PDB file of C-alpha atoms and ligand atoms in Angstrom:
ATOM      1  CA  MET V  26     -16.582  92.271 -70.721  1.00  0.00           C
ATOM      2  CA  SER V  27     -14.437  89.243 -71.154  1.00  0.00           C
ATOM      3  CA  VAL V  28     -12.087  88.531 -73.610  1.00  0.00           C
ATOM      4  CA  LEU V  29     -13.004  85.016 -75.742  1.00  0.00           C
ATOM      5  CA  VAL V  30     -11.020  83.077 -78.091  1.00  0.00           C
ATOM      6  CA  CYS V  31     -11.974  80.137 -80.095  1.00  0.00           C
ATOM      7  CA  PHE V  32      -8.991  78.599 -81.351  1.00  0.00           C
ATOM      8  CA  HIS V  33     -10.065  75.722 -84.424  1.00  0.00           C
ATOM      9  CA  ALA V  34      -8.356  73.507 -86.528  1.00  0.00           C
ATOM     10  CA  HIS V  35      -9.093  74.326 -90.060  1.00  0.00           C
ATOM     11  CA  PRO V  36     -11.826  77.075 -91.604  1.00  0.00           C
ATOM     12  CA  ASP V  37     -15.431  75.617 -90.853  1.00  0.00           C
ATOM     13  CA  ASP V  38     -14.811  73.815 -87.823  1.00  0.00           C
ATOM     14  CA  GLU V  39     -15.760  77.236 -85.590  1.00  0.00           C
ATOM     15  CA  ALA V  40     -19.094  77.606 -87.268  1.00  0.00           C
ATOM     16  CA  LEU V  41     -20.668  74.773 -86.117  1.00  0.00           C
ATOM     17  CA  SER V  42     -18.530  73.178 -82.672  1.00  0.00           C
ATOM     18  CA  THR V  43     -18.172  77.176 -81.214  1.00  0.00           C
ATOM     19  CA  GLY V  44     -20.140  79.851 -83.351  1.00  0.00           C
ATOM     20  CA  GLY V  45     -23.118  79.805 -81.324  1.00  0.00           C
ATOM     21  CA  LEU V  46     -21.426  80.642 -78.565  1.00  0.00           C
ATOM     22  CA  MET V  47     -19.354  83.414 -80.205  1.00  0.00           C
ATOM     23  CA  ARG V  48     -22.471  85.025 -80.801  1.00  0.00           C
ATOM     24  CA  LYS V  49     -23.559  85.126 -78.044  1.00  0.00           C
ATOM     25  CA  ALA V  50     -20.121  86.565 -75.626  1.00  0.00           C
ATOM     26  CA  ALA V  51     -20.396  89.094 -78.548  1.00  0.00           C
ATOM     27  CA  ASP V  52     -23.906  90.039 -78.469  1.00  0.00           C
ATOM     28  CA  ALA V  53     -23.656  89.467 -75.020  1.00  0.00           C
ATOM     29  CA  GLY V  54     -20.568  92.354 -75.094  1.00  0.00           C
ATOM     30  CA  HIS V  55     -17.952  90.233 -75.107  1.00  0.00           C
ATOM     31  CA  GLU V  56     -15.133  90.378 -77.261  1.00  0.00           C
ATOM     32  CA  VAL V  57     -14.029  87.231 -79.315  1.00  0.00           C
ATOM     33  CA  HIS V  58     -11.577  85.878 -81.744  1.00  0.00           C
ATOM     34  CA  LEU V  59     -11.134  83.168 -83.556  1.00  0.00           C
ATOM     35  CA  ILE V  60      -8.057  81.313 -84.079  1.00  0.00           C
ATOM     36  CA  THR V  61      -7.120  78.523 -87.147  1.00  0.00           C
ATOM     37  CA  ALA V  62      -4.350  76.264 -86.954  1.00  0.00           C
ATOM     38  CA  THR V  63      -4.554  75.838 -90.697  1.00  0.00           C
ATOM     39  CA  ARG V  64      -5.824  77.172 -94.032  1.00  0.00           C
ATOM     40  CA  GLY V  65      -7.673  74.572 -94.744  1.00  0.00           C
ATOM     41  CA  GLU V  66      -5.286  73.700 -97.885  1.00  0.00           C
ATOM     42  CA  GLN V  67      -6.272  69.196 -97.031  1.00  0.00           C
ATOM     43  CA  GLY V  68     -10.028  70.372 -98.362  1.00  0.00           C
ATOM     44  CA  GLU V  69     -12.467  68.871-100.939  1.00  0.00           C
ATOM     45  CA  PRO V  70     -13.154  72.176-103.351  1.00  0.00           C
ATOM     46  CA  LYS V  71     -16.839  72.360-104.861  1.00  0.00           C
ATOM     47  CA  PRO V  72     -16.597  71.838-108.467  1.00  0.00           C
ATOM     48  CA  GLY V  73     -16.043  75.153-109.430  1.00  0.00           C
ATOM     49  CA  VAL V  74     -16.246  77.457-107.379  1.00  0.00           C
ATOM     50  CA  LEU V  75     -12.562  78.584-106.784  1.00  0.00           C
ATOM     51  CA  SER V  76     -11.154  80.446-109.703  1.00  0.00           C
ATOM     52  CA  ASP V  77      -8.831  80.560-112.379  1.00  0.00           C
ATOM     53  CA  GLY V  78      -5.934  80.594-110.631  1.00  0.00           C
ATOM     54  CA  GLU V  79      -7.225  80.224-107.152  1.00  0.00           C
ATOM     55  CA  GLU V  80      -5.687  77.784-104.794  1.00  0.00           C
ATOM     56  CA  LEU V  81      -8.360  76.890-102.201  1.00  0.00           C
ATOM     57  CA  TRP V  82      -6.346  77.917 -99.169  1.00  0.00           C
ATOM     58  CA  GLU V  83      -6.678  81.164-100.358  1.00  0.00           C
ATOM     59  CA  ARG V  84     -10.700  81.460-100.388  1.00  0.00           C
ATOM     60  CA  ARG V  85     -10.684  80.301 -97.428  1.00  0.00           C
ATOM     61  CA  VAL V  86      -9.106  83.165 -95.662  1.00  0.00           C
ATOM     62  CA  LEU V  87     -11.903  84.570 -96.401  1.00  0.00           C
ATOM     63  CA  GLU V  88     -14.731  81.773 -96.180  1.00  0.00           C
ATOM     64  CA  THR V  89     -12.972  82.644 -92.641  1.00  0.00           C
ATOM     65  CA  ALA V  90     -12.973  86.330 -92.469  1.00  0.00           C
ATOM     66  CA  GLU V  91     -17.119  86.435 -93.602  1.00  0.00           C
ATOM     67  CA  SER V  92     -17.547  83.191 -91.082  1.00  0.00           C
ATOM     68  CA  ALA V  93     -16.230  85.693 -87.829  1.00  0.00           C
ATOM     69  CA  ARG V  94     -18.454  88.683 -89.125  1.00  0.00           C
ATOM     70  CA  LEU V  95     -21.369  86.881 -88.527  1.00  0.00           C
ATOM     71  CA  LEU V  96     -20.123  85.256 -85.472  1.00  0.00           C
ATOM     72  CA  GLY V  97     -18.953  88.633 -83.586  1.00  0.00           C
ATOM     73  CA  CYS V  98     -15.458  88.705 -83.972  1.00  0.00           C
ATOM     74  CA  ALA V  99     -13.086  91.614 -83.241  1.00  0.00           C
ATOM     75  CA  THR V 100     -10.492  89.446 -85.432  1.00  0.00           C
ATOM     76  CA  ASN V 101      -9.882  86.475 -86.822  1.00  0.00           C
ATOM     77  CA  ARG V 102      -5.909  85.375 -87.853  1.00  0.00           C
ATOM     78  CA  PHE V 103      -4.303  81.784 -88.548  1.00  0.00           C
ATOM     79  CA  LEU V 104      -1.517  80.303 -86.927  1.00  0.00           C
ATOM     80  CA  GLY V 105       0.525  79.698 -89.291  1.00  0.00           C
ATOM     81  CA  TYR V 106       0.522  75.613 -89.623  1.00  0.00           C
ATOM     82  CA  GLU V 107      -0.536  73.817 -92.939  1.00  0.00           C
ATOM     83  CA  ASP V 108      -3.699  71.126 -93.093  1.00  0.00           C
ATOM     84  CA  SER V 109      -2.451  67.944 -91.850  1.00  0.00           C
ATOM     85  CA  GLY V 110      -5.437  65.516 -93.371  1.00  0.00           C
ATOM     86  CA  MET V 111      -7.347  62.679 -92.117  1.00  0.00           C
ATOM     87  CA  ILE V 112      -5.330  60.348 -89.662  1.00  0.00           C
ATOM     88  CA  GLY V 113      -2.785  58.290 -91.914  1.00  0.00           C
ATOM     89  CA  GLU V 114      -3.142  60.439 -95.583  1.00  0.00           C
ATOM     90  CA  PRO V 115       0.288  61.001 -96.833  1.00  0.00           C
ATOM     91  CA  SER V 116      -0.473  64.703 -95.849  1.00  0.00           C
ATOM     92  CA  ASN V 117       0.395  63.533 -92.564  1.00  0.00           C
ATOM     93  CA  ASP V 118       4.522  63.712 -92.884  1.00  0.00           C
ATOM     94  CA  ASN V 119       4.296  67.381 -94.163  1.00  0.00           C
ATOM     95  CA  PRO V 120       6.642  69.438 -92.089  1.00  0.00           C
ATOM     96  CA  ALA V 121       4.821  71.865 -92.652  1.00  0.00           C
ATOM     97  CA  CYS V 122       1.597  70.480 -91.290  1.00  0.00           C
ATOM     98  CA  PHE V 123       0.090  70.794 -87.740  1.00  0.00           C
ATOM     99  CA  TRP V 124       0.217  67.379 -87.094  1.00  0.00           C
ATOM    100  CA  GLN V 125       3.869  67.888 -87.229  1.00  0.00           C
ATOM    101  CA  ALA V 126       4.469  71.024 -85.602  1.00  0.00           C
ATOM    102  CA  ASP V 127       5.897  70.872 -82.046  1.00  0.00           C
ATOM    103  CA  VAL V 128       3.811  70.848 -79.429  1.00  0.00           C
ATOM    104  CA  GLU V 129       6.052  73.388 -77.049  1.00  0.00           C
ATOM    105  CA  GLU V 130       6.394  76.191 -80.555  1.00  0.00           C
ATOM    106  CA  ALA V 131       2.893  76.023 -80.940  1.00  0.00           C
ATOM    107  CA  ALA V 132       2.179  76.652 -77.634  1.00  0.00           C
ATOM    108  CA  GLN V 133       4.155  79.991 -78.298  1.00  0.00           C
ATOM    109  CA  ARG V 134       2.770  81.335 -81.061  1.00  0.00           C
ATOM    110  CA  LEU V 135      -0.669  80.908 -79.535  1.00  0.00           C
ATOM    111  CA  ALA V 136       0.177  82.245 -76.386  1.00  0.00           C
ATOM    112  CA  GLU V 137       1.832  85.520 -77.746  1.00  0.00           C
ATOM    113  CA  ILE V 138      -2.238  85.922 -79.046  1.00  0.00           C
ATOM    114  CA  LEU V 139      -3.401  85.258 -75.675  1.00  0.00           C
ATOM    115  CA  ARG V 140      -1.559  87.564 -73.892  1.00  0.00           C
ATOM    116  CA  GLU V 141      -1.743  90.315 -77.142  1.00  0.00           C
ATOM    117  CA  VAL V 142      -5.441  90.319 -76.737  1.00  0.00           C
ATOM    118  CA  ASP V 143      -5.679  89.565 -72.452  1.00  0.00           C
ATOM    119  CA  ALA V 144      -7.794  86.452 -73.531  1.00  0.00           C
ATOM    120  CA  ASP V 145      -9.464  85.536 -69.906  1.00  0.00           C
ATOM    121  CA  VAL V 146     -11.265  82.581 -71.790  1.00  0.00           C
ATOM    122  CA  LEU V 147     -10.758  80.134 -74.013  1.00  0.00           C
ATOM    123  CA  THR V 148     -11.906  77.161 -75.936  1.00  0.00           C
ATOM    124  CA  VAL V 149     -10.126  73.551 -77.525  1.00  0.00           C
ATOM    125  CA  TYR V 150     -11.237  70.436 -78.134  1.00  0.00           C
ATOM    126  CA  ASP V 151     -11.567  67.457 -76.408  1.00  0.00           C
ATOM    127  CA  ALA V 152      -8.370  65.391 -75.944  1.00  0.00           C
ATOM    128  CA  HIS V 153      -9.447  63.294 -79.113  1.00  0.00           C
ATOM    129  CA  GLY V 154      -9.912  66.240 -81.495  1.00  0.00           C
ATOM    130  CA  GLY V 155     -14.239  65.220 -81.056  1.00  0.00           C
ATOM    131  CA  TYR V 156     -12.877  61.997 -83.993  1.00  0.00           C
ATOM    132  CA  GLY V 157     -10.265  61.251 -84.172  1.00  0.00           C
ATOM    133  CA  HIS V 158      -8.998  64.602 -86.990  1.00  0.00           C
ATOM    134  CA  PRO V 159      -4.650  64.890 -86.272  1.00  0.00           C
ATOM    135  CA  ASP V 160      -5.127  68.631 -86.471  1.00  0.00           C
ATOM    136  CA  HIS V 161      -8.379  68.481 -84.214  1.00  0.00           C
ATOM    137  CA  ILE V 162      -6.383  66.567 -81.224  1.00  0.00           C
ATOM    138  CA  GLN V 163      -3.519  69.338 -81.565  1.00  0.00           C
ATOM    139  CA  VAL V 164      -5.781  71.917 -81.173  1.00  0.00           C
ATOM    140  CA  HIS V 165      -6.007  70.203 -77.704  1.00  0.00           C
ATOM    141  CA  ARG V 166      -3.026  69.265 -76.947  1.00  0.00           C
ATOM    142  CA  VAL V 167      -1.678  73.206 -78.298  1.00  0.00           C
ATOM    143  CA  GLY V 168      -4.228  74.484 -76.668  1.00  0.00           C
ATOM    144  CA  LEU V 169      -3.569  72.619 -73.741  1.00  0.00           C
ATOM    145  CA  ARG V 170      -0.280  74.186 -73.377  1.00  0.00           C
ATOM    146  CA  ALA V 171      -1.044  77.470 -74.358  1.00  0.00           C
ATOM    147  CA  ALA V 172      -3.210  78.431 -71.895  1.00  0.00           C
ATOM    148  CA  GLU V 173      -0.315  77.397 -69.200  1.00  0.00           C
ATOM    149  CA  LEU V 174       1.923  79.540 -70.774  1.00  0.00           C
ATOM    150  CA  ALA V 175      -0.344  82.411 -71.290  1.00  0.00           C
ATOM    151  CA  GLY V 176      -1.778  82.395 -67.945  1.00  0.00           C
ATOM    152  CA  THR V 177      -5.195  81.910 -69.269  1.00  0.00           C
ATOM    153  CA  ALA V 178      -7.659  81.114 -66.229  1.00  0.00           C
ATOM    154  CA  HIS V 179     -10.606  79.716 -68.050  1.00  0.00           C
ATOM    155  CA  VAL V 180     -10.216  76.933 -71.156  1.00  0.00           C
ATOM    156  CA  TYR V 181     -12.702  74.932 -72.435  1.00  0.00           C
ATOM    157  CA  GLU V 182     -12.975  71.856 -74.349  1.00  0.00           C
ATOM    158  CA  ALA V 183     -15.813  71.950 -76.624  1.00  0.00           C
ATOM    159  CA  THR V 184     -17.420  68.825 -78.005  1.00  0.00           C
ATOM    160  CA  MET V 185     -20.066  66.341 -78.337  1.00  0.00           C
ATOM    161  CA  ASN V 186     -22.266  65.166 -76.378  1.00  0.00           C
ATOM    162  CA  ARG V 187     -22.392  61.084 -76.959  1.00  0.00           C
ATOM    163  CA  ASP V 188     -24.947  59.881 -76.215  1.00  0.00           C
ATOM    164  CA  ASP V 189     -27.440  61.983 -77.219  1.00  0.00           C
ATOM    165  CA  ILE V 190     -26.000  61.579 -80.894  1.00  0.00           C
ATOM    166  CA  VAL V 191     -25.667  58.348 -80.449  1.00  0.00           C
ATOM    167  CA  ALA V 192     -29.573  58.472 -79.866  1.00  0.00           C
ATOM    168  CA  ALA V 193     -30.202  60.629 -83.192  1.00  0.00           C
ATOM    169  CA  MET V 194     -29.025  58.711 -85.351  1.00  0.00           C
ATOM    170  CA  GLU V 195     -30.541  55.190 -84.653  1.00  0.00           C
ATOM    171  CA  HIS V 196     -33.792  57.571 -86.547  1.00  0.00           C
ATOM    172  CA  MET V 197     -32.964  59.394 -88.419  1.00  0.00           C
ATOM    173  CA  GLU V 198     -33.722  58.349 -92.485  1.00  0.00           C
ATOM    174  CA  ASP V 199     -30.914  60.131 -93.126  1.00  0.00           C
ATOM    175  CA  PRO V 200     -28.207  60.416 -91.187  1.00  0.00           C
ATOM    176  CA  PRO V 201     -24.935  62.988 -91.661  1.00  0.00           C
ATOM    177  CA  VAL V 202     -22.055  61.438 -93.516  1.00  0.00           C
ATOM    178  CA  GLY V 203     -19.259  61.128 -91.460  1.00  0.00           C
ATOM    179  CA  GLU V 204     -15.730  62.715 -92.856  1.00  0.00           C
ATOM    180  CA  GLY V 205     -13.008  60.133 -94.295  1.00  0.00           C
ATOM    181  CA  ASP V 206     -12.821  57.245 -92.000  1.00  0.00           C
ATOM    182  CA  GLU V 207     -15.057  59.369 -89.639  1.00  0.00           C
ATOM    183  CA  LYS V 208     -18.046  57.067 -88.582  1.00  0.00           C
ATOM    184  CA  PRO V 209     -20.669  58.326 -86.085  1.00  0.00           C
ATOM    185  CA  GLY V 210     -22.371  57.244 -83.359  1.00  0.00           C
ATOM    186  CA  ASP V 211     -19.299  55.667 -81.094  1.00  0.00           C
ATOM    187  CA  ASN V 212     -16.158  57.319 -81.833  1.00  0.00           C
ATOM    188  CA  ILE V 213     -17.790  61.625 -81.211  1.00  0.00           C
ATOM    189  CA  GLY V 214     -17.857  63.055 -78.944  1.00  0.00           C
ATOM    190  CA  MET V 215     -17.852  62.562 -74.856  1.00  0.00           C
ATOM    191  CA  PRO V 216     -20.113  60.236 -72.710  1.00  0.00           C
ATOM    192  CA  ALA V 217     -22.162  63.684 -71.147  1.00  0.00           C
ATOM    193  CA  ALA V 218     -21.971  62.038 -68.090  1.00  0.00           C
ATOM    194  CA  GLU V 219     -17.917  63.526 -68.340  1.00  0.00           C
ATOM    195  CA  ILE V 220     -19.492  67.209 -70.007  1.00  0.00           C
ATOM    196  CA  ARG V 221     -19.822  69.905 -67.673  1.00  0.00           C
ATOM    197  CA  TYR V 222     -21.210  72.205 -70.005  1.00  0.00           C
ATOM    198  CA  GLN V 223     -23.679  72.940 -72.307  1.00  0.00           C
ATOM    199  CA  VAL V 224     -25.150  76.127 -73.745  1.00  0.00           C
ATOM    200  CA  ASN V 225     -28.160  76.901 -75.006  1.00  0.00           C
ATOM    201  CA  ILE V 226     -27.780  79.091 -79.107  1.00  0.00           C
ATOM    202  CA  ALA V 227     -31.982  78.352 -80.112  1.00  0.00           C
ATOM    203  CA  ASP V 228     -30.831  82.733 -80.396  1.00  0.00           C
ATOM    204  CA  GLN V 229     -27.931  82.809 -82.419  1.00  0.00           C
ATOM    205  CA  ILE V 230     -28.773  79.489 -84.748  1.00  0.00           C
ATOM    206  CA  GLY V 231     -29.816  81.536 -87.449  1.00  0.00           C
ATOM    207  CA  PRO V 232     -26.057  83.279 -87.386  1.00  0.00           C
ATOM    208  CA  LYS V 233     -24.419  79.698 -86.043  1.00  0.00           C
ATOM    209  CA  ARG V 234     -25.926  78.585 -90.174  1.00  0.00           C
ATOM    210  CA  GLU V 235     -24.865  82.016 -91.935  1.00  0.00           C
ATOM    211  CA  SER V 236     -21.468  80.779 -90.522  1.00  0.00           C
ATOM    212  CA  ILE V 237     -21.752  77.621 -92.147  1.00  0.00           C
ATOM    213  CA  ARG V 238     -23.392  78.923 -95.292  1.00  0.00           C
ATOM    214  CA  ALA V 239     -19.744  81.241 -95.700  1.00  0.00           C
ATOM    215  CA  HIS V 240     -17.664  78.131 -96.222  1.00  0.00           C
ATOM    216  CA  ARG V 241     -19.192  77.106-100.184  1.00  0.00           C
ATOM    217  CA  SER V 242     -16.260  76.177-101.213  1.00  0.00           C
ATOM    218  CA  GLN V 243     -16.990  73.129 -99.046  1.00  0.00           C
ATOM    219  CA  ILE V 244     -20.142  72.679 -98.290  1.00  0.00           C
ATOM    220  CA  SER V 245     -23.296  73.056-100.653  1.00  0.00           C
ATOM    221  CA  ASP V 246     -27.263  73.643-100.747  1.00  0.00           C
ATOM    222  CA  ASP V 247     -27.712  69.972-101.409  1.00  0.00           C
ATOM    223  CA  ASP V 248     -24.871  69.069 -97.984  1.00  0.00           C
ATOM    224  CA  PHE V 249     -26.805  67.720 -94.765  1.00  0.00           C
ATOM    225  CA  PHE V 250     -26.433  71.037 -92.920  1.00  0.00           C
ATOM    226  CA  LEU V 251     -27.989  73.234 -95.122  1.00  0.00           C
ATOM    227  CA  LYS V 252     -30.355  71.107 -96.484  1.00  0.00           C
ATOM    228  CA  VAL V 253     -32.086  69.967 -93.966  1.00  0.00           C
ATOM    229  CA  PRO V 254     -34.826  72.180 -92.130  1.00  0.00           C
ATOM    230  CA  ASP V 255     -34.063  74.738 -90.120  1.00  0.00           C
ATOM    231  CA  ASP V 256     -36.835  73.638 -87.824  1.00  0.00           C
ATOM    232  CA  VAL V 257     -34.851  70.529 -87.860  1.00  0.00           C
ATOM    233  CA  PHE V 258     -31.455  72.300 -87.756  1.00  0.00           C
ATOM    234  CA  ALA V 259     -32.392  74.245 -84.211  1.00  0.00           C
ATOM    235  CA  GLN V 260     -33.321  71.050 -83.018  1.00  0.00           C
ATOM    236  CA  MET V 261     -29.741  70.282 -83.664  1.00  0.00           C
ATOM    237  CA  PHE V 262     -27.699  72.105 -83.658  1.00  0.00           C
ATOM    238  CA  SER V 263     -28.833  74.987 -80.763  1.00  0.00           C
ATOM    239  CA  THR V 264     -26.979  73.187 -77.430  1.00  0.00           C
ATOM    240  CA  GLU V 265     -23.149  73.760 -77.633  1.00  0.00           C
ATOM    241  CA  PHE V 266     -20.987  71.019 -75.387  1.00  0.00           C
ATOM    242  CA  PHE V 267     -17.472  72.172 -73.553  1.00  0.00           C
ATOM    243  CA  ALA V 268     -15.808  70.081 -71.051  1.00  0.00           C
ATOM    244  CA  VAL V 269     -13.068  70.582 -68.810  1.00  0.00           C
ATOM    245  CA  THR V 270      -9.703  68.814 -68.592  1.00  0.00           C
ATOM    246  CA  GLY V 271      -9.106  66.494 -65.742  1.00  0.00           C
ATOM    247  CA  ASP V 272     -12.799  66.123 -64.837  1.00  0.00           C
ATOM    248  CA  GLY V 273     -13.948  62.816 -64.784  1.00  0.00           C
ATOM    249  CA  ASP V 274     -17.826  61.267 -64.747  1.00  0.00           C
ATOM    250  CA  VAL V 275     -19.846  65.297 -63.337  1.00  0.00           C
ATOM    251  CA  GLY V 276     -22.883  63.279 -64.009  1.00  0.00           C
ATOM    252  CA  GLY V 277     -23.797  65.174 -66.468  1.00  0.00           C
ATOM    253  CA  PRO V 278     -23.964  69.200 -68.205  1.00  0.00           C
ATOM    254  CA  THR V 279     -25.601  71.636 -66.647  1.00  0.00           C
ATOM    255  CA  GLU V 280     -27.005  74.584 -68.593  1.00  0.00           C
ATOM    256  CA  VAL V 281     -25.213  77.742 -68.550  1.00  0.00           C
ATOM    257  CA  GLU V 282     -26.031  81.281 -69.655  1.00  0.00           C
ATOM    258  CA  LEU V 283     -21.996  82.144 -70.472  1.00  0.00           C
ATOM    259  CA  LEU V 284     -19.194  79.164 -70.179  1.00  0.00           C
ATOM    260  CA  PRO V 285     -17.678  80.844 -66.250  1.00  0.00           C
ATOM    261  CA  GLY V 286     -15.211  83.354 -66.844  1.00  0.00           C
ATOM    262  CA  LEU V 287     -17.487  85.146 -69.834  1.00  0.00           C
TER     263      LEU V 287
HETATM  264 ZN1  LIG F  15     -11.780  70.845 -88.349  1.00  0.00          ZN
END
């Protein structure tokens, strides 16, 4: 049995980015922990979701706990920073936001948890945070440093296969809409040649989609991830991709049952 820690920026990132891996690791008997840097304060709540006087972050804490349960996590916790919002927003200047956090200080907070749970494997994001969100870039920086401090043996960067996405976009009638300035395509993830591993999570696709659905304050049945038919969703999201820091061209991802270290 090994210990997997998945470090994410906001509530709901865990669902789409590493949800299948988390559930698959848990199903295989490993201990899985979710750590989320922020409570997603800058998210846009769906109309009518919040009760009178309820703050978005309060709801998102509950949604994250439910998502973590669906993904088989032993624990889920927050690192205690605030959501920085999309790049260029005034919220980037909030001194309490994750983007403004001192990397060393934040890494020490995370390293403390890595030591406590005796983590064997940590997942972060690729160097540009998958699509350039400041909090996602910070997950990369803070995560790598924390693993160094805690001596965590294996660190993987959750990413997306840019080649697959660009190809899929060319065939889509109803492409997903990016967040903010995000344009699906060239600025997303990493080229396949630079991705070390891929994990098939077809057997975990149900829980993965349910964990997305758990984030009801952010997503409704009309939104792409919940609207597409099950078979299309499975086709698009049954593989999760992971890079290793410092790799250059490795000739494309190798399929593994679970990431080395698990
Ligand atoms: Zn995010």
